[in-house]
Structures are given as structure tokens and as C-alpha cells.
Amino acid sequence: MRRQRPTLIAVSTLIAVTLTTAPIPASAQRAAPPDQVTALTAHQADGYTTLAWQPVDGATDYQIERTPVDADNTPTGAPTIVGIWRPNRQINQQAPTFADAGYNPGDTFQWRVRARTGTTEQPYSDPVTATTTAPWGNPTTPGEQLRTGWETTHAAQYTSDTDEYAYTAAIDALSDRVRVVELGRTVQNRPINMMVIGHPTPAATPEAVAATAPVAINCNVHGNEPGDREACLIMARQLAFSTDPRITDLLSHTTVLIVPTINGDGRANNTRGNSTGQDLNRDYSLIRQPETTAYIKMVRDYRPVAGYDGHEFGNSRAGDLPMLPPRHQNVAQPIFDQSQDMIEGHMYAKGAEAGWWACPYGCEGGGNVGLSEETILRNTLGLKNVTNSLLELRSSGGQTRPDEGNTTNNRRRKTYSALWTFHQFLDYHRADRADILKARSEAIESQAANTGRLVFRGSRPIPAHPAPHPGDSPPPLDAPPADLILDSPPCAYKLTDAQYNGARTDGPGGVGTTVAQRIAAHGWKVITIGDDHYVPLNQPERGLIPLLLDGKGVEKLTDGERVYPSLTGRRNGPLAVTGFTCADDATINGPVTVRAGAALVTTATTISGPLTATGATGILLADSTINGPVRIATTDTISIIDATIAGPVDLSGNTTGTDAPVLAGTTIRGPLNCTANNPTPHNLGIANTVHGPRTTQCAAL
Ligand SMILES: [Zn+2]
């Protein structure tokens, strides 16, 4: 069950913290003017200060003033209005907060806050003075002392590509918790690195990392939106070297995957696209480019269960941190719901405590953004059953952060707001791991069942958060047009050999990888019979497959032939399967033998009798029941998801190339024997229930 997080919890927590940690200021002890802000507190965190105060009745908004002071509390610069708090800023209006950021971390300031009633300025609060938190890490402790180029230049320069490689290599060398792996190379041959971070050490292989339910942060896909990348680099240092029990606890329960720069060429040239001009965040489904291909192969191999994708957004009126879940209507409902829970349940509530203005993408006058293109990582990950969100850092200070004409102030506010978000993301995963995994397994099982309509474009609606809410404008409606809806899903797509293996010209330099290579990068199972290649829909990425292989696909790879079920309803007597056979909503009373070179794909089907396949090209069972033993030997492609099997199961001598047999979410009333399969079967992170002994290869399934 998904918890609701009522606003009241955040309110009461905040009030409790304020009451127990803040001394009662003098202004609250004497009789303050009725319209004066009282009980101002300043709480320090990495790169920002949370200011909190008692609200003033009838206030239209509040102004936050900051003054630099020296050690004697003597001003060293002019007081400046650095923030405007507006009522649409946070879900909890009774405990206003504002995250002040942009200053040089480590400097000392005095803050005051005043209400405005209309345009009338009320008296300022009594001041509070504090020294802000210096950049993380003791300057004399090895590892902790590392700094990025951005930090050493006080945000005057972004960290260069070569600085990044040296910095991440130094972290790798100095911390047992971090391993830097190269996922691939950009068009211009820059490495695409990923930091794999765990405690006390990260798991050794992608498959072992996948077993930890990892989280993935993609820090910089648009080369001219670098604020998140600097946050990722700082967070990597904290995760690598911090002795804070919170950090070691987080890293003991998952693996954090950080890709600082997927688009190194675009970053080096400060361009949105890669060196070919391709917007990589319109390519994650098509994977025409080496950068996106590297990321999608990483998702296939490491199987992150949750993600964030970092951007900056050019809207001076919007909130600090616009966010958005995967909305494409082919994304399974539990993934959409869990992503919304992460954003609205967690980030809005925690943002109201810390003073950051998280809001729905669009937020206020945001325009036609955040739609259903499956080419966008947010949607691609959702279609891969990953709870995730887009993160936008508001580019300019705008009306509510009027002190960001200074470039370094602006850059620091953006980066430290991203750092806050990414830490909150890790906390959410730690607290809600069971819910995230449950949503993922429900999503995979519902996708593999291949029920319900398919849409080729179209988003779920996202209603405005109940008032008082962060932001006025929910993301635009994006309903699927009638001609992009397919009410009756096919069982599979059939591709000719020319479609599957033919040369393509849609990659850099007019050269593209084949459809076969891209399907392999996505990790979909394919059944080959003669010159025909079948991609069944009873797979975990059922919502994504048609978008690339159906003639109706808006941005597709090819026009595959829809193959509909050939076996439905009741059938009595033994069945010998030849060719490609698809059973849906069928009841087969009798033993089933899948002949050598043949394939059986089932959904919502019951087989009463043994199921035997020897030398078959493929067996893909989902949402099906087998009332008898199952024996699958020397078969090329195997997937059993959410099945119930009353009898022993024997998987033996199956050689399936790089594509491991899947046995997931299945109940077996009998022993499970797995012998001499290469590679070893896996369970996608969804445990099976086996009422009998298991042999070594399936012992952990
Ligand atoms: Zn962007």
C-alpha cells in the first residue's frame, strides 16, 4: 500500500523543530508590532540556508533580506533583497520557509524578513546572524579535500571535461565505495563515465548491482544545462567519503549510479544537442546515437528501479525545481503513481520544510512542456518500469530571487537546489524501497500480461495539486488522438530479415546500428524462425515495443507486421506446436509439445497437461497457468513471468546468448531444476515462490 503523506505531518514536524531548536527571540518576548515577522530562524545546509518564521495575518508576500557581515557582526556590504516568498510557493502556508542560496558557502550573513500587505512594507523582523556551511569536506582529509573546478573557481567556471575525469578518478582511487566504469564513448570519443557507489564496496558486476535495487541519476544530457552536473560531482564526493551514518546507511541498502556527463561533446561546446546536433533527450527510445545507446544498455544491465534526470528550464516565473513523472499512457499505472508519490508526496512536503519550491513542470506560465514523447528519458524509463522524475532547475532568478544578476550567485543557487533534490531522492528510495519494488513488480507483471489498449502518443492528466499548492499551472493536457489508439493489442510484431538486420542511415555520419542491435540494447526477447523475427508483447517493456515497431509509431524504427493470437478459446486433446504460435485467453486440455524450431507465446492461458519444449526457438509464458510439469531444454529464448505451474519445472541445457532466461513472479508447486543453462536464468528482481527444492542455478530465484 502506498502511504499518503498529509501536509499536517510536515507542518507539525517543522513546528516541533522550530520550537525545540530556536531560542525565543527578543521580539517575541516583548510585544512585537502586529505586522512584524517574528521567530525568524536560519538553519544551515549544504549551499543554502533555510529561513523560517511565523506568518503574519494578511501578508501578501514576504521579502527576505541578506547582509554580509564580518566576525564582529559589522556589515561588510549593502543589505540586499534576495528573495520573495509567495503563497503559491509551498504546500504548507502556516509555516513559511525560504531556501536562501547563491552566496559563497562559508561566508557569514545577517538575515531579516518582512511581510508586505499589498505593496505596503511592514516592519522587518529582528535579525538573525549565522555563518553558512563551507563546501563539504575537510580540506586536510584525503578524499574529502577534493574539489571540482566549479568549486575552486567559486562557480566562475564549470568543471571541464578533463577536470571531471581527474576528479572522478581521484574519488575512485581514494574510496573503496566508488568504482568508475566507462559506459561508452561520445561521437567525438569522450568517455561516458558512471560512478557506481555502494558501502562498504559496490557490488562487483552489473547483475550483482541490479540485485541491490539501484538508483540512477543522469546529470547532464543537455550540454548547455550544466547545473545538475556540478551537484552530482559534489554529491559523489559526499557519498564516497562521508562518515555520516545516514550516508553509510543509504549506501548499505542500495547502489547509487551517477552518470555526470552523458553528453560530453555538448557540454564541452555548451550546446543542447550532441556534436551532430541531435537532442539526446529525444533519442532514448530510438537510440540512434552512441550516447543514448550507452545509457539504455546501462539500464538494461544494471536495472535501476528509480531515477532522476537533471535539466535547467528557462522560465523566470516558475518554481525553483519543476518536476514531472513519466506520463505516457503506456507506462504502467503503478509506475506513474509511485513517481507522483515521489514528487508530490515527498518532494513537495520536504521542499516546504527546506524552503525549496518544488512544483509541477510548467508550474506557472510554463507553456506546452512535459508531454508524452517516448524519446524523452522520463518516459523511456517509465516504459522500462522505473519510478522516475524530470528535474528542472529554474535558469534565472526571476522575480522571486532578485539577486541573481550576478552569474555565480545564480549558478550556486541552481546547483545547490539540485544537490538538495538528489539527496532527497536517495532518502525517498531508502524510506519507500518496498513500495518502489512493489510498483515495479506489479508494473512488469501487468505489462507482460499484454492487456488493454496501446496508445502511440498521449499523456496521463496531472491535475493541479490541491490548494494551497506549489505552482498555479499543472502540465498541459495531452490526451491521445483517436488515430493513435490501438484498442486490440497484437501478440507480437513480425519483422523481415531486411527490417531486422538491414543497414540503417539514421546514426551519426549517416550510419546507424541495425534494428536487431537496438532491440538487443533495450533487452527485448526476439524469436527467430527462418527469416522472420518475432518480438512478442508479453514482455516487461510491452508499452514501448509498439512505439518502435508498429506502423502507427510516431517516431518508429520500422513497420513491423502485427501478429494476432492464433489460439484462443477451448481446445481439447494433445497439441503439437509448429511455427510461431500465440495463445491468448485459451484453455488447452491436453499435453503441449513445442517442436524443434517452433515457438509458443501465451497470455491469460491455461494448459492442462505437461508442457515440453526441446530445441524450440522460444517459450514466452505470461499470466498463464500450467497444470502439469514443464520441461524446457536447448531452447533459444525463454521468459516465464507471473505464471502458476503445478508440477516440477526443468530448465536444462538452454544456451540463450547474451539474453538470459527470465523466470519471474511465478509460483511453482514442485521442484525447480536448472542445469547447464548459459547464461544463468534471472528473475528481474521479482522473486518466485517454489514449493520444492531448487538446484544451484536457480537457488537465488
Ligand atoms: Zn534540458
PDB file of C-alpha atoms and ligand atoms in Angstrom, residues 221-222 225 272 310-312 392, ligand 1:
ATOM      1  CA  VAL A 221      22.030  15.417 -21.098  1.00  0.00           C
ATOM      2  CA  HIS A 222      21.657  18.956 -22.421  1.00  0.00           C
ATOM      3  CA  GLU A 225      22.225  22.974 -18.769  1.00  0.00           C
ATOM      4  CA  ARG A 272      21.946  21.454 -26.085  1.00  0.00           C
ATOM      5  CA  GLY A 310      18.650  16.696 -14.496  1.00  0.00           C
ATOM      6  CA  HIS A 311      17.912  19.786 -16.598  1.00  0.00           C
ATOM      7  CA  GLU A 312      17.607  23.570 -16.438  1.00  0.00           C
ATOM      8  CA  GLU A 392      14.420  21.277 -13.950  1.00  0.00           C
TER       9      GLU A 392
HETATM   10 ZN    ZN B   1      17.096  20.017 -20.638  1.00  0.00          ZN
END
